[in-house]
mmCIF file of C-alpha atoms in Angstrom:
data_model
loop_
_atom_site.group_PDB
_atom_site.id
_atom_site.type_symbol
_atom_site.label_atom_id
_atom_site.label_comp_id
_atom_site.label_asym_id
_atom_site.label_seq_id
_atom_site.Cartn_x
_atom_site.Cartn_y
_atom_site.Cartn_z
ATOM 1 C CA MET A 1 0.000 0.000 0.000
ATOM 2 C CA LEU A 2 2.851 2.356 0.925
ATOM 3 C CA LYS A 3 4.564 1.641 -2.401
ATOM 4 C CA LYS A 4 1.398 2.614 -4.277
ATOM 5 C CA VAL A 5 1.161 5.869 -2.378
ATOM 6 C CA ILE A 6 4.823 6.666 -3.074
ATOM 7 C CA PHE A 7 4.398 5.772 -6.764
ATOM 8 C CA ALA A 8 1.318 7.985 -7.046
ATOM 9 C CA PHE A 9 3.138 10.827 -5.359
ATOM 10 C CA LEU A 10 6.145 10.526 -7.703
ATOM 11 C CA LEU A 11 3.819 10.377 -10.700
ATOM 12 C CA PHE A 12 2.110 13.536 -9.492
ATOM 13 C CA LEU A 13 5.486 15.278 -9.181
ATOM 14 C CA CYS A 14 6.481 14.227 -12.683
ATOM 15 C CA LEU A 15 3.239 15.523 -14.154
ATOM 16 C CA ASP A 16 3.597 18.746 -12.201
ATOM 17 C CA VAL A 17 7.151 19.248 -13.483
ATOM 18 C CA ALA A 18 5.974 18.603 -17.027
ATOM 19 C CA ALA A 19 3.560 21.487 -16.624
ATOM 20 C CA SER A 20 6.363 24.028 -16.450
ATOM 21 C CA VAL A 21 7.053 26.283 -19.421
ATOM 22 C CA ILE A 22 10.343 28.135 -19.803
ATOM 23 C CA VAL A 23 10.167 31.679 -21.195
ATOM 24 C CA ASN A 24 13.452 33.089 -22.545
ATOM 25 C CA SER A 25 12.294 36.525 -23.747
ATOM 26 C CA PRO A 26 11.428 39.378 -23.175
ATOM 27 C CA TYR A 27 12.738 38.241 -19.774
ATOM 28 C CA GLU A 28 13.375 34.806 -18.320
ATOM 29 C CA ALA A 29 10.735 33.038 -16.258
ATOM 30 C CA VAL A 30 9.411 29.566 -15.501
ATOM 31 C CA LEU A 31 5.630 29.229 -15.636
ATOM 32 C CA GLU A 32 3.763 26.484 -13.870
ATOM 33 C CA LYS A 33 0.350 25.176 -14.866
ATOM 34 C CA ASN A 34 -2.081 28.044 -15.569
ATOM 35 C CA GLY A 35 0.680 30.510 -14.693
ATOM 36 C CA LEU A 36 0.746 34.220 -15.546
ATOM 37 C CA TYR A 37 3.534 36.045 -17.379
ATOM 38 C CA GLU A 38 3.345 39.826 -16.954
ATOM 39 C CA ALA A 39 4.990 41.853 -19.730
ATOM 40 C CA LYS A 40 5.565 45.475 -18.652
ATOM 41 C CA TYR A 41 5.432 47.592 -20.821
ATOM 42 C CA ALA A 42 4.692 48.021 -24.536
ATOM 43 C CA GLN A 43 3.305 50.798 -26.747
ATOM 44 C CA PRO A 44 0.748 51.031 -29.580
ATOM 45 C CA GLY A 45 2.092 49.831 -32.923
ATOM 46 C CA GLU A 46 4.869 47.733 -31.411
ATOM 47 C CA ASN A 47 5.559 44.031 -31.976
ATOM 48 C CA VAL A 48 6.212 42.283 -28.678
ATOM 49 C CA VAL A 49 8.315 39.146 -29.195
ATOM 50 C CA PHE A 50 8.058 36.161 -26.831
ATOM 51 C CA ILE A 51 10.476 33.227 -27.019
ATOM 52 C CA PHE A 52 9.578 29.915 -25.337
ATOM 53 C CA ASP A 53 11.929 26.973 -24.851
ATOM 54 C CA ARG A 54 10.519 23.870 -26.541
ATOM 55 C CA LYS A 55 11.962 21.666 -23.799
ATOM 56 C CA SER A 56 10.622 21.265 -20.300
ATOM 57 C CA PRO A 57 11.820 18.575 -17.842
ATOM 58 C CA ASN A 58 9.427 15.932 -19.206
ATOM 59 C CA SER A 59 7.945 17.388 -22.391
ATOM 60 C CA HIS A 60 8.928 18.662 -25.790
ATOM 61 C CA TRP A 61 6.491 21.263 -27.069
ATOM 62 C CA ASP A 62 5.590 20.833 -30.745
ATOM 63 C CA TYR A 63 2.480 22.964 -31.157
ATOM 64 C CA ILE A 64 1.204 26.316 -29.937
ATOM 65 C CA THR A 65 -2.341 27.695 -29.831
ATOM 66 C CA VAL A 66 -2.933 31.415 -29.289
ATOM 67 C CA LYS A 67 -6.164 33.051 -28.155
ATOM 68 C CA SER A 68 -5.785 36.828 -28.362
ATOM 69 C CA ALA A 69 -7.702 39.914 -29.432
ATOM 70 C CA TRP A 70 -4.464 41.244 -30.940
ATOM 71 C CA PRO A 71 -2.896 40.268 -34.288
ATOM 72 C CA ASN A 72 -0.311 37.564 -33.699
ATOM 73 C CA ASN A 73 2.062 35.183 -35.390
ATOM 74 C CA ALA A 74 3.555 32.025 -33.874
ATOM 75 C CA GLN A 75 6.326 29.805 -35.251
ATOM 76 C CA VAL A 76 7.941 26.593 -34.014
ATOM 77 C CA ILE A 77 11.654 27.067 -34.742
ATOM 78 C CA ASP A 78 14.191 24.361 -33.935
ATOM 79 C CA LYS A 79 14.717 24.669 -30.164
ATOM 80 C CA THR A 80 12.283 27.489 -29.495
ATOM 81 C CA ILE A 81 8.771 28.733 -30.171
ATOM 82 C CA ARG A 82 8.514 32.369 -31.282
ATOM 83 C CA LEU A 83 5.333 34.373 -30.730
ATOM 84 C CA VAL A 84 4.817 37.950 -31.931
ATOM 85 C CA LEU A 85 1.941 39.995 -30.528
ATOM 86 C CA THR A 86 1.163 43.280 -32.300
ATOM 87 C CA VAL A 87 -0.253 46.060 -30.143
ATOM 88 C CA PRO A 88 -2.988 47.791 -32.199
ATOM 89 C CA LEU A 89 -2.304 51.439 -33.038
ATOM 90 C CA HIS A 90 -5.631 52.532 -31.554
ATOM 91 C CA GLU A 91 -5.433 50.408 -28.397
ATOM 92 C CA LYS A 92 -6.908 52.129 -25.362
ATOM 93 C CA ILE A 93 -4.272 53.676 -23.080
ATOM 94 C CA PRO A 94 -3.455 52.544 -20.458
ATOM 95 C CA THR A 95 -4.663 48.962 -20.702
ATOM 96 C CA VAL A 96 -3.754 45.338 -20.051
ATOM 97 C CA ASN A 97 -4.290 42.690 -22.707
ATOM 98 C CA ASN A 98 -4.570 39.023 -21.768
ATOM 99 C CA THR A 99 -3.533 36.286 -24.218
ATOM 100 C CA GLU A 100 -4.063 32.601 -23.532
ATOM 101 C CA ILE A 101 -1.301 30.284 -24.736
ATOM 102 C CA THR A 102 -1.513 26.490 -25.001
ATOM 103 C CA LEU A 103 1.539 24.348 -25.748
ATOM 104 C CA LYS A 104 1.252 20.697 -26.760
ATOM 105 C CA ASP A 105 3.683 17.780 -26.773
ATOM 106 C CA GLY A 106 2.910 15.899 -29.988
ATOM 107 C CA GLN A 107 4.375 12.609 -28.747
ATOM 108 C CA THR A 108 2.723 12.359 -25.329
ATOM 109 C CA GLY A 109 -0.330 14.522 -25.982
ATOM 110 C CA VAL A 110 0.386 16.619 -22.872
ATOM 111 C CA GLU A 111 -1.028 20.137 -23.093
ATOM 112 C CA GLU A 112 -0.311 23.075 -20.818
ATOM 113 C CA SER A 113 -1.907 26.497 -20.820
ATOM 114 C CA PHE A 114 -0.808 29.814 -19.348
ATOM 115 C CA ASN A 115 -1.549 33.521 -19.769
ATOM 116 C CA LEU A 116 0.440 36.478 -21.091
ATOM 117 C CA ALA A 117 -0.564 39.855 -19.692
ATOM 118 C CA VAL A 118 0.823 42.760 -21.752
ATOM 119 C CA TYR A 119 0.618 46.190 -20.125
ATOM 120 C CA VAL A 120 0.314 49.084 -22.576
ATOM 121 C CA ARG A 121 1.425 52.713 -22.161
ATOM 122 C CA ASN A 122 2.391 55.464 -24.611
ATOM 123 C CA ASP A 123 5.192 57.262 -22.745
ATOM 124 C CA LEU A 124 8.071 54.800 -22.886
ATOM 125 C CA ILE A 125 10.411 56.842 -25.106
ATOM 126 C CA LYS A 126 12.471 59.534 -23.378
ATOM 127 C CA ALA A 127 14.662 62.069 -25.223
ATOM 128 C CA GLY A 128 16.844 65.004 -24.190
ATOM 129 C CA LEU A 129 19.756 67.076 -25.487
ATOM 130 C CA ASN A 130 23.220 66.774 -23.943
ATOM 131 C CA VAL A 131 23.865 70.439 -24.780
ATOM 132 C CA SER A 132 21.099 72.826 -25.805
ATOM 133 C CA HIS A 133 23.205 75.773 -27.046
ATOM 134 C CA ILE A 134 26.030 75.960 -29.598
ATOM 135 C CA ASP A 135 28.141 78.896 -30.847
ATOM 136 C CA CYS A 136 29.239 78.435 -34.446
ATOM 137 C CA ASN A 137 30.124 80.191 -37.693
ATOM 138 C CA VAL A 138 28.096 80.650 -40.842
ATOM 139 C CA ASN A 139 28.202 77.664 -43.215
ATOM 140 C CA SER A 140 29.492 75.378 -40.478
ATOM 141 C CA GLY A 141 27.771 72.177 -39.427
ATOM 142 C CA PRO A 142 27.135 72.344 -35.672
ATOM 143 C CA GLU A 143 26.139 69.016 -34.131
ATOM 144 C CA PHE A 144 23.727 68.493 -31.255
ATOM 145 C CA GLU A 145 23.534 65.203 -29.367
ATOM 146 C CA LEU A 146 20.142 63.763 -28.502
ATOM 147 C CA VAL A 147 20.013 60.914 -25.978
ATOM 148 C CA ILE A 148 16.999 58.644 -26.553
ATOM 149 C CA THR A 149 15.937 55.866 -24.179
ATOM 150 C CA ASN A 150 13.454 53.138 -25.042
ATOM 151 C CA GLU A 151 11.888 51.673 -21.896
ATOM 152 C CA SER A 152 9.578 49.359 -23.843
ATOM 153 C CA LEU A 153 9.902 45.573 -24.147
ATOM 154 C CA ALA A 154 9.676 45.990 -27.917
ATOM 155 C CA GLU A 155 11.630 47.690 -30.681
ATOM 156 C CA HIS A 156 10.354 51.132 -31.638
ATOM 157 C CA THR A 157 11.071 53.458 -34.565
ATOM 158 C CA VAL A 158 11.077 57.216 -34.011
ATOM 159 C CA GLU A 159 11.350 60.280 -36.229
ATOM 160 C CA ILE A 160 13.341 63.362 -35.225
ATOM 161 C CA THR A 161 12.271 66.641 -36.813
ATOM 162 C CA SER A 162 12.979 70.302 -36.071
ATOM 163 C CA SER A 163 11.284 73.682 -36.421
ATOM 164 C CA LEU A 164 14.172 74.800 -38.636
ATOM 165 C CA PRO A 165 13.782 74.984 -42.446
ATOM 166 C CA GLU A 166 14.339 71.679 -44.247
ATOM 167 C CA THR A 167 17.558 73.045 -45.765
ATOM 168 C CA TRP A 168 18.887 73.489 -42.229
ATOM 169 C CA PHE A 169 17.931 70.102 -40.809
ATOM 170 C CA SER A 170 16.739 66.865 -42.413
ATOM 171 C CA THR A 171 14.351 64.502 -40.632
ATOM 172 C CA GLN A 172 16.048 61.467 -39.093
ATOM 173 C CA ARG A 173 14.432 58.062 -38.621
ATOM 174 C CA ILE A 174 15.923 55.899 -35.859
ATOM 175 C CA SER A 175 15.184 52.328 -34.729
ATOM 176 C CA LEU A 176 15.518 51.707 -30.985
ATOM 177 C CA ALA A 177 16.102 48.232 -29.559
ATOM 178 C CA PRO A 178 14.038 47.092 -26.542
ATOM 179 C CA LYS A 179 15.231 48.396 -23.177
ATOM 180 C CA SER A 180 18.060 50.406 -24.729
ATOM 181 C CA SER A 181 19.559 53.877 -24.941
ATOM 182 C CA LYS A 182 21.160 55.555 -27.937
ATOM 183 C CA THR A 183 22.920 58.876 -28.579
ATOM 184 C CA ILE A 184 21.972 60.454 -31.917
ATOM 185 C CA THR A 185 24.037 63.141 -33.639
ATOM 186 C CA LEU A 186 21.851 65.904 -35.095
ATOM 187 C CA LYS A 187 23.771 67.930 -37.662
ATOM 188 C CA VAL A 188 22.438 71.396 -38.471
ATOM 189 C CA ASN A 189 23.400 73.608 -41.430
ATOM 190 C CA ALA A 190 24.118 77.140 -40.223
ATOM 191 C CA PHE A 191 23.442 79.133 -43.390
ATOM 192 C CA THR A 192 22.778 82.643 -42.031
ATOM 193 C CA PRO A 193 24.144 84.615 -39.089
ATOM 194 C CA GLY A 194 22.154 85.499 -36.007
ATOM 195 C CA TYR A 195 20.601 83.997 -32.905
ATOM 196 C CA LYS A 196 18.410 80.989 -33.664
ATOM 197 C CA ARG A 197 15.872 79.443 -31.294
ATOM 198 C CA PHE A 198 14.222 76.170 -32.372
ATOM 199 C CA THR A 199 13.055 72.768 -31.191
ATOM 200 C CA PHE A 200 13.860 69.130 -31.940
ATOM 201 C CA THR A 201 10.740 66.941 -31.853
ATOM 202 C CA THR A 202 10.929 63.197 -31.233
ATOM 203 C CA LYS A 203 7.789 61.317 -32.218
ATOM 204 C CA SER A 204 6.718 57.746 -32.901
ATOM 205 C CA ALA A 205 7.002 56.635 -36.518
ATOM 206 C CA LEU A 206 4.404 53.963 -35.672
ATOM 207 C CA SER A 207 1.631 55.887 -33.915
ATOM 208 C CA GLY A 208 2.569 59.545 -34.350
ATOM 209 C CA THR A 209 2.757 60.094 -30.576
ATOM 210 C CA ILE A 210 5.041 63.009 -29.649
ATOM 211 C CA PHE A 211 7.485 61.874 -26.963
ATOM 212 C CA SER A 212 9.674 64.948 -26.578
ATOM 213 C CA GLN A 213 10.163 68.547 -27.749
ATOM 214 C CA ALA A 214 13.654 69.707 -26.822
ATOM 215 C CA GLU A 215 14.427 73.421 -27.131
ATOM 216 C CA ALA A 216 17.794 74.436 -28.612
ATOM 217 C CA THR A 217 19.587 77.647 -29.562
ATOM 218 C CA MET A 218 22.470 78.620 -31.831
ATOM 219 C CA LYS A 219 24.516 81.808 -32.077
ATOM 220 C CA VAL A 220 25.781 81.922 -35.642
ATOM 221 C CA ALA A 221 28.664 84.332 -36.243
ATOM 222 C CA PRO A 222 28.859 85.973 -39.697
ATOM 223 C CA ALA A 223 31.569 85.386 -42.280
ATOM 224 C CA LEU A 224 32.677 87.461 -45.282
ATOM 225 C CA GLY A 225 30.408 85.762 -47.758
ATOM 226 C CA ALA A 226 27.458 85.374 -45.390
ATOM 227 C CA LYS A 227 25.996 88.834 -45.882
ATOM 228 C CA TYR A 228 25.823 88.172 -49.626
ATOM 229 C CA THR A 229 24.299 84.685 -49.524
ATOM 230 C CA THR A 230 21.381 85.415 -47.163
ATOM 231 C CA ALA A 231 18.858 85.592 -50.004
ATOM 232 C CA ILE A 232 19.583 81.961 -50.956
ATOM 233 C CA TYR A 233 18.827 80.361 -47.583
ATOM 234 C CA SER A 234 16.273 82.590 -45.859
ATOM 235 C CA MET A 235 13.330 84.888 -46.545
ATOM 236 C CA PRO A 236 14.587 88.418 -47.386
ATOM 237 C CA PHE A 237 13.516 91.297 -45.149
ATOM 238 C CA PHE A 238 13.758 93.919 -47.865
ATOM 239 C CA SER A 239 11.747 95.255 -50.778
ATOM 240 C CA ILE A 240 10.950 92.571 -53.322
ATOM 241 C CA SER A 241 12.197 94.900 -56.067
ATOM 242 C CA LEU A 242 15.701 94.525 -54.670
ATOM 243 C CA LEU A 243 15.599 90.716 -54.838
ATOM 244 C CA PRO A 244 17.401 90.380 -58.248
ATOM 245 C CA GLY A 245 20.344 92.387 -56.931
ATOM 246 C CA TYR A 246 20.490 90.321 -53.732
ATOM 247 C CA LEU A 247 20.408 87.090 -55.712
ATOM 248 C CA LEU A 248 23.316 88.301 -57.822
ATOM 249 C CA ASN A 249 25.226 89.164 -54.645
ATOM 250 C CA SER A 250 24.388 85.697 -53.307
ATOM 251 C CA LEU A 251 25.884 84.073 -56.386
ATOM 252 C CA LEU A 252 29.055 86.119 -56.024
ATOM 253 C CA GLY A 253 29.126 85.440 -52.289
ATOM 254 C CA SER A 254 29.007 81.697 -52.834
ATOM 255 C CA PHE A 255 32.292 81.965 -54.740
ATOM 256 C CA LEU A 256 33.792 83.864 -51.822
ATOM 257 C CA ILE A 257 32.811 81.054 -49.458
ATOM 258 C CA ARG A 258 34.364 78.365 -51.649
ATOM 259 C CA SER A 259 37.627 80.264 -52.153
#
């Protein structure tokens, strides 16, 4: 009788061990039967990637079933199972989405289910300038440094624009890895002398959400050719009848700059 009890107990332990599921990404965890995996945090438009180990102590997972209100894609790849959940662009903020996952061992028929809870916010990108003011000369290329941090569990693409004319600064598109920080060099073309006040805007290329508006200033010192080339790069503050003469001076001034 005692042997039967011990055997039943060992069998129970084996079955209980088989229920465990190993999660490798976004962060490591071991889920028991009907366990909960909390993913904090993601943003609208992002693809959250989950990687599960196909092996558990007594099972080898061959199939995956996903029940989710979000678009998803699951693949069984060699030693792992890869699941991608896409956060809808118009998902309510803040929110928590629950996805039910079932893994199955094709040889033994063992199935185990667990839940993924993805928490959604829209403020996980932080951006700021290392230095907000630069002194430079006309026709130089002053460089600002923008430090961007992605606190999301997923990759995110951002666009960096400015309030300067397009000839002064071109929009940059940057991809940020999950849980990472990156320093971006923002090169500006200083075409005309004077004191310039402007902003760099960092926004989501996925949802359009504005994450940051960093104010910056430049003091651009004049050069010999600068007073002649103003009409090329900025709106003239003089009578329109004088424009042909200013354009001619600009052409001559451009040769002065090159020489």
